[in-house]
């Protein structure tokens, strides 16, 4: 069904009935404390004081676990200087500073354990409890405007306004009727740096006498470019609680939500809010293992919390992680206190009996109930109308639509696929299958035959009769190359340890891989991340680097049995994507609207890895541009350190081999962006630049909501200049739901009289959010085509055939994203909406997907290059 309206779960303040001003309490981290802590950290690490940061993260996590009613924790509160945050903790009421000091005291002893007892005592003598002073912070619900017309609010509004609503919904007399369930909510503490307010329904809902789950409401305050008022996003989700003895995979922390009638420490307030801690696996030192014990790991509270707890005089016993894992229902302790809810996440076994997500009907019910509770101060934003247009794009031979299928046979599509590959790689291609199981090898070969129309009787190398192109497929056991990396514990520096292990495995790959002429690519079967005890033991990145040194791009297929045929087919297509294959030129025509022809596309992405996600534990930043042209299937890319634009495949290999320059500071990307745009791309002709708000705005400040300007652009600190001075350039900024910055939604139907029918669902299309801002949505995935939009977790429901069904808590519900497209810059004489329409359609033309991409194709290809950023060094870019 085609819906013409989008109902976003967004609220705006009723200007006629603004909320009453409220006073909150905030606490700053004293500057004298920062200096003393920084000095000790510098002594321990051997670094200069001016290059040392205070490692405050574990303290913040301890506060989240132990201190109730903290609204917000600033993660960078220990920084100094002009840009340093002014406040550290936010709360409804002042929290006893002596209790806070006890936690700080325990943290100092655990965090700085390498310092002597005398040195820690000396430090603590300088950290005086009297330095901690709570201050009053008013929130009025008012705002001003940026020069571009966007609503401008103080950071306190973003932090505290959502809490005003959370407090309102968590009152004892507040409830929501959700089918037969009456939901009452408790506020939950969010992680340091996370804006907004989270509410969790409690007690949890019980399904089938064994599965427990809750509804989660998340409020965040947001702004929209050029819109004069802020909006409140209300995101709805489920929290599933582990409900059976549990297998808990390693390599990642798992959250535990804690409720207690008695505070953990004397003088802390009693509260009905959740506190949150995490548990993780820890290697047991050899000296502590029993002779007969085989377990090498044990469950502990994360972030050094156990050592910190040992130094605190708790009023009651903290739960034991092992007990929570072994009997999570007893830990829930629904008839008493304390309550400890272990959050179910991917990789935990057994699979939870309640499926994830909420369908449109349930989403609508909850949204309307919430709207009643927060009225009249807040009201729903008006529904978004559909922008109607008729696009025309070339047929993707890998996933042709039904119209194309009527005109061509499968063999014709197979011929077109082969031509597309040959146009990219030349007259030959070798695909190596590095397998661990024969079933994976056989399914991969079958997938290649099916995609390209190679008869089962044909052997490899295979010469295609319709063209001068040869494909060779070779299979070889992966063997020990797929084993965990051997980490040399004798190397003290963690980065050096990991680099050494990665390099060693790369050398082993080079010894085993045969030198071949022509383009070669590798399909590699490897255990998933959960198959290894820690990220540092996972050989995936080492294998990628090793194969790259042997001039092979790599696509990994996990060893799990489920959907092997599908994964083999999609794995081969993703391998073609890495080779730079495109099924057809990305030309998009909009009926009745004249657009430049040809049109050049550029996707701009800042490839980022922080310490936990990078191959060697270092921080890595590399800007990259991907270039495409509407009348060509060629894909090129460039990054700092490249002498020129390279084919997509060559660029990936160069990045994996470390032949690229990273940036030490994100601002250093601006000269690269400006130079490549103005000197390389714009001389070619009309260009659409697509970039991503959350990815790039820390480097390119012009992309922030308050700075982005209509038809004027600024690079770095230079003044804004008219887009007409950059002849041919158009810029569309994409923003997604990270940090809840775009709203959740459901589509609804409107009849001819403007009345809303009782119909809601999903819808693919473009919807108007403002003159320059559009919402890009996509429909239900084809693999979920049998999932009814009427499915309900809690109530009986009727399917499309009119059959009444029982509640379906176990159903997998699909939650679609909304992608905000801001048409920031167009050339004089351009219409606005066609550039949003083109960007929207660029999400639908990827070779390897039969569904919409999250990002427009050039941006998607640029982001995917992040997989190849491995061992690099950061340098100054001039």
PDB file of C-alpha atoms in Angstrom, residues 575-809:
ATOM      1  CA  UNK A 575      33.390  -9.431  -3.280  1.00  0.00           C
ATOM      2  CA  UNK A 576      32.400  -7.922  -6.628  1.00  0.00           C
ATOM      3  CA  UNK A 577      31.599  -4.670  -4.819  1.00  0.00           C
ATOM      4  CA  UNK A 578      35.126  -4.632  -3.420  1.00  0.00           C
ATOM      5  CA  UNK A 579      36.465  -5.159  -6.927  1.00  0.00           C
ATOM      6  CA  UNK A 580      34.548  -2.020  -7.942  1.00  0.00           C
ATOM      7  CA  UNK A 581      31.964  -3.758 -10.109  1.00  0.00           C
ATOM      8  CA  UNK A 582      28.756  -1.811 -10.796  1.00  0.00           C
ATOM      9  CA  UNK A 583      25.883  -3.509 -12.637  1.00  0.00           C
ATOM     10  CA  UNK A 584      24.800  -0.444 -14.639  1.00  0.00           C
ATOM     11  CA  UNK A 585      25.660   3.264 -14.840  1.00  0.00           C
ATOM     12  CA  UNK A 586      24.070   5.199 -11.938  1.00  0.00           C
ATOM     13  CA  UNK A 587      22.032   7.488 -14.159  1.00  0.00           C
ATOM     14  CA  UNK A 588      18.843   8.788 -12.551  1.00  0.00           C
ATOM     15  CA  UNK A 589      16.228  10.712 -14.480  1.00  0.00           C
ATOM     16  CA  UNK A 590      13.264  12.469 -12.857  1.00  0.00           C
ATOM     17  CA  UNK A 591      10.240  12.707 -15.154  1.00  0.00           C
ATOM     18  CA  UNK A 592       9.369  16.289 -16.202  1.00  0.00           C
ATOM     19  CA  UNK A 593      12.500  17.692 -14.577  1.00  0.00           C
ATOM     20  CA  UNK A 594      15.691  18.508 -16.461  1.00  0.00           C
ATOM     21  CA  UNK A 595      18.901  17.468 -14.722  1.00  0.00           C
ATOM     22  CA  UNK A 596      22.557  17.778 -15.751  1.00  0.00           C
ATOM     23  CA  UNK A 597      23.804  14.985 -17.984  1.00  0.00           C
ATOM     24  CA  UNK A 598      26.297  13.621 -17.224  1.00  0.00           C
ATOM     25  CA  UNK A 599      26.250  14.149 -13.477  1.00  0.00           C
ATOM     26  CA  UNK A 600      29.266  13.445 -11.279  1.00  0.00           C
ATOM     27  CA  UNK A 601      28.748  11.965  -7.808  1.00  0.00           C
ATOM     28  CA  UNK A 602      31.158  12.230  -4.888  1.00  0.00           C
ATOM     29  CA  UNK A 603      30.725  10.427  -1.572  1.00  0.00           C
ATOM     30  CA  UNK A 604      32.831  11.935   1.213  1.00  0.00           C
ATOM     31  CA  UNK A 605      33.573   9.875   4.316  1.00  0.00           C
ATOM     32  CA  UNK A 606      35.923  10.198   7.278  1.00  0.00           C
ATOM     33  CA  UNK A 607      37.052   6.665   8.041  1.00  0.00           C
ATOM     34  CA  UNK A 608      37.393   6.371  11.808  1.00  0.00           C
ATOM     35  CA  UNK A 609      38.622   3.752  14.202  1.00  0.00           C
ATOM     36  CA  UNK A 610      38.889   4.356  17.917  1.00  0.00           C
ATOM     37  CA  UNK A 611      41.062   2.184  20.121  1.00  0.00           C
ATOM     38  CA  UNK A 612      38.482  -0.609  20.672  1.00  0.00           C
ATOM     39  CA  UNK A 613      37.677  -0.991  16.953  1.00  0.00           C
ATOM     40  CA  UNK A 614      41.024  -0.533  15.227  1.00  0.00           C
ATOM     41  CA  UNK A 615      43.264  -3.427  14.265  1.00  0.00           C
ATOM     42  CA  UNK A 616      46.102  -2.459  16.596  1.00  0.00           C
ATOM     43  CA  UNK A 617      44.283  -0.408  19.227  1.00  0.00           C
ATOM     44  CA  UNK A 618      45.343   2.976  17.866  1.00  0.00           C
ATOM     45  CA  UNK A 619      43.118   5.904  16.907  1.00  0.00           C
ATOM     46  CA  UNK A 620      42.892   6.161  13.120  1.00  0.00           C
ATOM     47  CA  UNK A 621      41.340   8.877  10.945  1.00  0.00           C
ATOM     48  CA  UNK A 622      41.450   8.818   7.139  1.00  0.00           C
ATOM     49  CA  UNK A 623      39.294  10.996   4.849  1.00  0.00           C
ATOM     50  CA  UNK A 624      38.290   9.353   1.581  1.00  0.00           C
ATOM     51  CA  UNK A 625      36.320  10.364  -1.513  1.00  0.00           C
ATOM     52  CA  UNK A 626      34.545   7.998  -3.885  1.00  0.00           C
ATOM     53  CA  UNK A 627      33.799   9.239  -7.385  1.00  0.00           C
ATOM     54  CA  UNK A 628      31.160   7.942  -9.822  1.00  0.00           C
ATOM     55  CA  UNK A 629      29.682   9.291 -13.036  1.00  0.00           C
ATOM     56  CA  UNK A 630      26.105   8.881 -14.239  1.00  0.00           C
ATOM     57  CA  UNK A 631      27.102   7.521 -17.654  1.00  0.00           C
ATOM     58  CA  UNK A 632      29.825   5.103 -16.506  1.00  0.00           C
ATOM     59  CA  UNK A 633      30.232   2.040 -14.290  1.00  0.00           C
ATOM     60  CA  UNK A 634      33.718   3.090 -13.236  1.00  0.00           C
ATOM     61  CA  UNK A 635      34.290   3.731  -9.525  1.00  0.00           C
ATOM     62  CA  UNK A 636      37.334   5.632  -8.306  1.00  0.00           C
ATOM     63  CA  UNK A 637      38.588   6.733  -4.904  1.00  0.00           C
ATOM     64  CA  UNK A 638      41.236   8.934  -3.363  1.00  0.00           C
ATOM     65  CA  UNK A 639      42.680   9.406   0.119  1.00  0.00           C
ATOM     66  CA  UNK A 640      45.640  11.302   1.568  1.00  0.00           C
ATOM     67  CA  UNK A 641      48.826   9.578   0.474  1.00  0.00           C
ATOM     68  CA  UNK A 642      47.539   8.594  -2.981  1.00  0.00           C
ATOM     69  CA  UNK A 643      49.356  10.219  -5.900  1.00  0.00           C
ATOM     70  CA  UNK A 644      46.147  10.179  -7.962  1.00  0.00           C
ATOM     71  CA  UNK A 645      42.632   8.795  -8.099  1.00  0.00           C
ATOM     72  CA  UNK A 646      42.684   4.976  -8.146  1.00  0.00           C
ATOM     73  CA  UNK A 647      40.189   2.298  -9.037  1.00  0.00           C
ATOM     74  CA  UNK A 648      38.080   1.250  -6.054  1.00  0.00           C
ATOM     75  CA  UNK A 649      39.927  -2.086  -5.776  1.00  0.00           C
ATOM     76  CA  UNK A 650      43.363  -0.488  -5.954  1.00  0.00           C
ATOM     77  CA  UNK A 651      42.367   2.046  -3.317  1.00  0.00           C
ATOM     78  CA  UNK A 652      41.260  -0.704  -0.910  1.00  0.00           C
ATOM     79  CA  UNK A 653      44.527  -2.589  -1.340  1.00  0.00           C
ATOM     80  CA  UNK A 654      46.596   0.549  -0.862  1.00  0.00           C
ATOM     81  CA  UNK A 655      44.748   1.388   2.361  1.00  0.00           C
ATOM     82  CA  UNK A 656      45.087  -2.162   3.735  1.00  0.00           C
ATOM     83  CA  UNK A 657      48.845  -2.111   3.044  1.00  0.00           C
ATOM     84  CA  UNK A 658      49.191   1.088   5.063  1.00  0.00           C
ATOM     85  CA  UNK A 659      50.057   3.260   2.058  1.00  0.00           C
ATOM     86  CA  UNK A 660      47.775   6.055   3.162  1.00  0.00           C
ATOM     87  CA  UNK A 661      48.088   9.022   5.512  1.00  0.00           C
ATOM     88  CA  UNK A 662      45.846   9.332   8.503  1.00  0.00           C
ATOM     89  CA  UNK A 663      45.209  12.642  10.230  1.00  0.00           C
ATOM     90  CA  UNK A 664      46.169  13.475  13.776  1.00  0.00           C
ATOM     91  CA  UNK A 665      43.343  16.006  14.139  1.00  0.00           C
ATOM     92  CA  UNK A 666      40.059  15.761  12.272  1.00  0.00           C
ATOM     93  CA  UNK A 667      40.288  19.415  11.206  1.00  0.00           C
ATOM     94  CA  UNK A 668      43.200  18.419   8.965  1.00  0.00           C
ATOM     95  CA  UNK A 669      40.717  16.806   6.565  1.00  0.00           C
ATOM     96  CA  UNK A 670      39.431  20.200   5.375  1.00  0.00           C
ATOM     97  CA  UNK A 671      42.354  21.118   3.071  1.00  0.00           C
ATOM     98  CA  UNK A 672      42.104  17.660   1.489  1.00  0.00           C
ATOM     99  CA  UNK A 673      38.349  18.021   0.895  1.00  0.00           C
ATOM    100  CA  UNK A 674      38.619  21.496  -0.552  1.00  0.00           C
ATOM    101  CA  UNK A 675      41.591  20.729  -2.797  1.00  0.00           C
ATOM    102  CA  UNK A 676      40.130  17.545  -4.300  1.00  0.00           C
ATOM    103  CA  UNK A 677      36.741  19.132  -4.907  1.00  0.00           C
ATOM    104  CA  UNK A 678      37.937  22.357  -6.475  1.00  0.00           C
ATOM    105  CA  UNK A 679      40.930  21.027  -8.421  1.00  0.00           C
ATOM    106  CA  UNK A 680      39.911  17.474  -9.373  1.00  0.00           C
ATOM    107  CA  UNK A 681      36.143  17.062  -9.460  1.00  0.00           C
ATOM    108  CA  UNK A 682      34.461  20.384 -10.262  1.00  0.00           C
ATOM    109  CA  UNK A 683      36.466  20.927 -13.474  1.00  0.00           C
ATOM    110  CA  UNK A 684      34.777  17.757 -14.764  1.00  0.00           C
ATOM    111  CA  UNK A 685      31.302  19.349 -14.616  1.00  0.00           C
ATOM    112  CA  UNK A 686      28.089  19.265 -12.581  1.00  0.00           C
ATOM    113  CA  UNK A 687      28.695  17.480  -9.284  1.00  0.00           C
ATOM    114  CA  UNK A 688      26.578  16.202  -6.410  1.00  0.00           C
ATOM    115  CA  UNK A 689      28.550  15.918  -3.161  1.00  0.00           C
ATOM    116  CA  UNK A 690      26.930  13.689  -0.550  1.00  0.00           C
ATOM    117  CA  UNK A 691      28.239  13.726   3.004  1.00  0.00           C
ATOM    118  CA  UNK A 692      27.103  12.435   6.387  1.00  0.00           C
ATOM    119  CA  UNK A 693      26.344  14.702   9.328  1.00  0.00           C
ATOM    120  CA  UNK A 694      27.391  12.524  12.253  1.00  0.00           C
ATOM    121  CA  UNK A 695      30.440  11.196  10.442  1.00  0.00           C
ATOM    122  CA  UNK A 696      31.970  14.470   9.257  1.00  0.00           C
ATOM    123  CA  UNK A 697      30.684  17.442  11.249  1.00  0.00           C
ATOM    124  CA  UNK A 698      33.411  17.197  13.912  1.00  0.00           C
ATOM    125  CA  UNK A 699      35.896  17.921  11.111  1.00  0.00           C
ATOM    126  CA  UNK A 700      33.777  20.099   8.824  1.00  0.00           C
ATOM    127  CA  UNK A 701      31.954  22.431  11.217  1.00  0.00           C
ATOM    128  CA  UNK A 702      29.861  23.861   8.371  1.00  0.00           C
ATOM    129  CA  UNK A 703      27.840  20.621   8.442  1.00  0.00           C
ATOM    130  CA  UNK A 704      26.428  21.215  11.938  1.00  0.00           C
ATOM    131  CA  UNK A 705      22.780  22.243  12.217  1.00  0.00           C
ATOM    132  CA  UNK A 706      23.692  25.718  13.392  1.00  0.00           C
ATOM    133  CA  UNK A 707      26.298  26.405  10.696  1.00  0.00           C
ATOM    134  CA  UNK A 708      24.996  24.788   7.538  1.00  0.00           C
ATOM    135  CA  UNK A 709      23.719  27.540   5.248  1.00  0.00           C
ATOM    136  CA  UNK A 710      21.499  27.743   2.198  1.00  0.00           C
ATOM    137  CA  UNK A 711      23.538  27.991  -1.000  1.00  0.00           C
ATOM    138  CA  UNK A 712      26.657  29.223   0.780  1.00  0.00           C
ATOM    139  CA  UNK A 713      29.547  27.075   1.936  1.00  0.00           C
ATOM    140  CA  UNK A 714      32.643  27.448   4.112  1.00  0.00           C
ATOM    141  CA  UNK A 715      35.707  25.227   4.403  1.00  0.00           C
ATOM    142  CA  UNK A 716      37.377  25.342   7.801  1.00  0.00           C
ATOM    143  CA  UNK A 717      37.721  28.849   9.215  1.00  0.00           C
ATOM    144  CA  UNK A 718      37.292  30.660   5.921  1.00  0.00           C
ATOM    145  CA  UNK A 719      34.228  32.902   5.487  1.00  0.00           C
ATOM    146  CA  UNK A 720      31.068  31.636   3.847  1.00  0.00           C
ATOM    147  CA  UNK A 721      30.943  32.078   0.106  1.00  0.00           C
ATOM    148  CA  UNK A 722      28.199  31.668  -2.453  1.00  0.00           C
ATOM    149  CA  UNK A 723      27.870  28.222  -3.989  1.00  0.00           C
ATOM    150  CA  UNK A 724      27.803  29.985  -7.360  1.00  0.00           C
ATOM    151  CA  UNK A 725      31.542  30.576  -6.922  1.00  0.00           C
ATOM    152  CA  UNK A 726      31.990  26.789  -6.999  1.00  0.00           C
ATOM    153  CA  UNK A 727      30.364  26.319 -10.375  1.00  0.00           C
ATOM    154  CA  UNK A 728      28.442  23.084 -10.769  1.00  0.00           C
ATOM    155  CA  UNK A 729      28.592  21.973  -7.100  1.00  0.00           C
ATOM    156  CA  UNK A 730      25.529  20.767  -5.188  1.00  0.00           C
ATOM    157  CA  UNK A 731      25.722  19.494  -1.602  1.00  0.00           C
ATOM    158  CA  UNK A 732      23.263  17.181   0.168  1.00  0.00           C
ATOM    159  CA  UNK A 733      23.837  16.306   3.820  1.00  0.00           C
ATOM    160  CA  UNK A 734      22.565  12.954   5.104  1.00  0.00           C
ATOM    161  CA  UNK A 735      21.707  12.399   8.757  1.00  0.00           C
ATOM    162  CA  UNK A 736      20.607   9.112  10.287  1.00  0.00           C
ATOM    163  CA  UNK A 737      19.236   7.890  13.615  1.00  0.00           C
ATOM    164  CA  UNK A 738      22.527   7.806  15.515  1.00  0.00           C
ATOM    165  CA  UNK A 739      21.965   9.410  18.924  1.00  0.00           C
ATOM    166  CA  UNK A 740      18.246   9.404  18.044  1.00  0.00           C
ATOM    167  CA  UNK A 741      18.804  12.423  15.748  1.00  0.00           C
ATOM    168  CA  UNK A 742      16.112  11.352  13.278  1.00  0.00           C
ATOM    169  CA  UNK A 743      12.700  10.245  14.531  1.00  0.00           C
ATOM    170  CA  UNK A 744      10.994   6.900  14.464  1.00  0.00           C
ATOM    171  CA  UNK A 745       7.896   6.761  12.300  1.00  0.00           C
ATOM    172  CA  UNK A 746       4.996   4.879  10.825  1.00  0.00           C
ATOM    173  CA  UNK A 747       3.114   5.628   7.630  1.00  0.00           C
ATOM    174  CA  UNK A 748      -0.595   6.391   7.758  1.00  0.00           C
ATOM    175  CA  UNK A 749      -3.367   6.681   5.201  1.00  0.00           C
ATOM    176  CA  UNK A 750      -5.494   9.773   4.681  1.00  0.00           C
ATOM    177  CA  UNK A 751      -8.846   9.646   2.945  1.00  0.00           C
ATOM    178  CA  UNK A 752     -10.261  12.297   0.610  1.00  0.00           C
ATOM    179  CA  UNK A 753     -11.843  14.261   3.458  1.00  0.00           C
ATOM    180  CA  UNK A 754      -8.563  14.566   5.309  1.00  0.00           C
ATOM    181  CA  UNK A 755      -9.577  12.092   7.997  1.00  0.00           C
ATOM    182  CA  UNK A 756      -7.053   9.521   9.189  1.00  0.00           C
ATOM    183  CA  UNK A 757      -8.135   5.967   8.552  1.00  0.00           C
ATOM    184  CA  UNK A 758      -7.201   3.240  10.984  1.00  0.00           C
ATOM    185  CA  UNK A 759      -4.382   2.046   8.706  1.00  0.00           C
ATOM    186  CA  UNK A 760      -0.696   2.284   9.311  1.00  0.00           C
ATOM    187  CA  UNK A 761       2.388   0.592   7.959  1.00  0.00           C
ATOM    188  CA  UNK A 762       5.713   1.077   6.227  1.00  0.00           C
ATOM    189  CA  UNK A 763       6.399   3.092   3.114  1.00  0.00           C
ATOM    190  CA  UNK A 764       9.281   3.759   0.760  1.00  0.00           C
ATOM    191  CA  UNK A 765       9.574   7.314  -0.436  1.00  0.00           C
ATOM    192  CA  UNK A 766      10.525  10.911   0.048  1.00  0.00           C
ATOM    193  CA  UNK A 767       8.592  13.118   2.470  1.00  0.00           C
ATOM    194  CA  UNK A 768       8.804  16.863   3.082  1.00  0.00           C
ATOM    195  CA  UNK A 769      10.169  18.008   6.441  1.00  0.00           C
ATOM    196  CA  UNK A 770      10.920  21.612   5.406  1.00  0.00           C
ATOM    197  CA  UNK A 771      11.713  23.648   2.309  1.00  0.00           C
ATOM    198  CA  UNK A 772      15.219  22.174   2.166  1.00  0.00           C
ATOM    199  CA  UNK A 773      14.862  19.118   4.386  1.00  0.00           C
ATOM    200  CA  UNK A 774      13.383  15.756   3.374  1.00  0.00           C
ATOM    201  CA  UNK A 775      12.788  12.371   4.977  1.00  0.00           C
ATOM    202  CA  UNK A 776      13.991   9.365   2.983  1.00  0.00           C
ATOM    203  CA  UNK A 777      12.396   6.063   4.000  1.00  0.00           C
ATOM    204  CA  UNK A 778      12.343   2.522   2.687  1.00  0.00           C
ATOM    205  CA  UNK A 779       9.858  -0.309   2.804  1.00  0.00           C
ATOM    206  CA  UNK A 780       9.782  -3.661   4.566  1.00  0.00           C
ATOM    207  CA  UNK A 781      12.629  -5.933   3.404  1.00  0.00           C
ATOM    208  CA  UNK A 782      11.628  -8.700   1.015  1.00  0.00           C
ATOM    209  CA  UNK A 783      12.735 -11.397   3.424  1.00  0.00           C
ATOM    210  CA  UNK A 784      10.019 -10.069   5.759  1.00  0.00           C
ATOM    211  CA  UNK A 785       7.338  -9.847   3.085  1.00  0.00           C
ATOM    212  CA  UNK A 786       5.071 -12.205   5.043  1.00  0.00           C
ATOM    213  CA  UNK A 787       5.308 -10.103   8.193  1.00  0.00           C
ATOM    214  CA  UNK A 788       1.989  -8.307   8.659  1.00  0.00           C
ATOM    215  CA  UNK A 789       2.140  -4.642   9.638  1.00  0.00           C
ATOM    216  CA  UNK A 790      -0.763  -5.383  11.999  1.00  0.00           C
ATOM    217  CA  UNK A 791       1.271  -7.845  14.094  1.00  0.00           C
ATOM    218  CA  UNK A 792       0.952  -7.057  17.795  1.00  0.00           C
ATOM    219  CA  UNK A 793       3.143  -8.135  20.707  1.00  0.00           C
ATOM    220  CA  UNK A 794       0.366  -7.829  23.271  1.00  0.00           C
ATOM    221  CA  UNK A 795      -3.086  -7.927  21.636  1.00  0.00           C
ATOM    222  CA  UNK A 796      -4.976 -10.073  19.161  1.00  0.00           C
ATOM    223  CA  UNK A 797      -4.687  -8.725  15.624  1.00  0.00           C
ATOM    224  CA  UNK A 798      -6.108  -9.254  12.161  1.00  0.00           C
ATOM    225  CA  UNK A 799      -4.008 -10.079   9.112  1.00  0.00           C
ATOM    226  CA  UNK A 800      -4.606  -8.878   5.548  1.00  0.00           C
ATOM    227  CA  UNK A 801      -6.961 -11.797   4.909  1.00  0.00           C
ATOM    228  CA  UNK A 802      -9.189 -10.851   7.819  1.00  0.00           C
ATOM    229  CA  UNK A 803      -8.059 -13.711  10.050  1.00  0.00           C
ATOM    230  CA  UNK A 804      -7.795 -12.911  13.751  1.00  0.00           C
ATOM    231  CA  UNK A 805      -4.489 -13.906  15.315  1.00  0.00           C
ATOM    232  CA  UNK A 806      -3.345 -14.281  18.916  1.00  0.00           C
ATOM    233  CA  UNK A 807      -0.775 -11.842  20.320  1.00  0.00           C
ATOM    234  CA  UNK A 808       2.665 -12.538  18.805  1.00  0.00           C
ATOM    235  CA  UNK A 809       5.400 -11.605  21.297  1.00  0.00           C
TER     236      UNK A 809
END
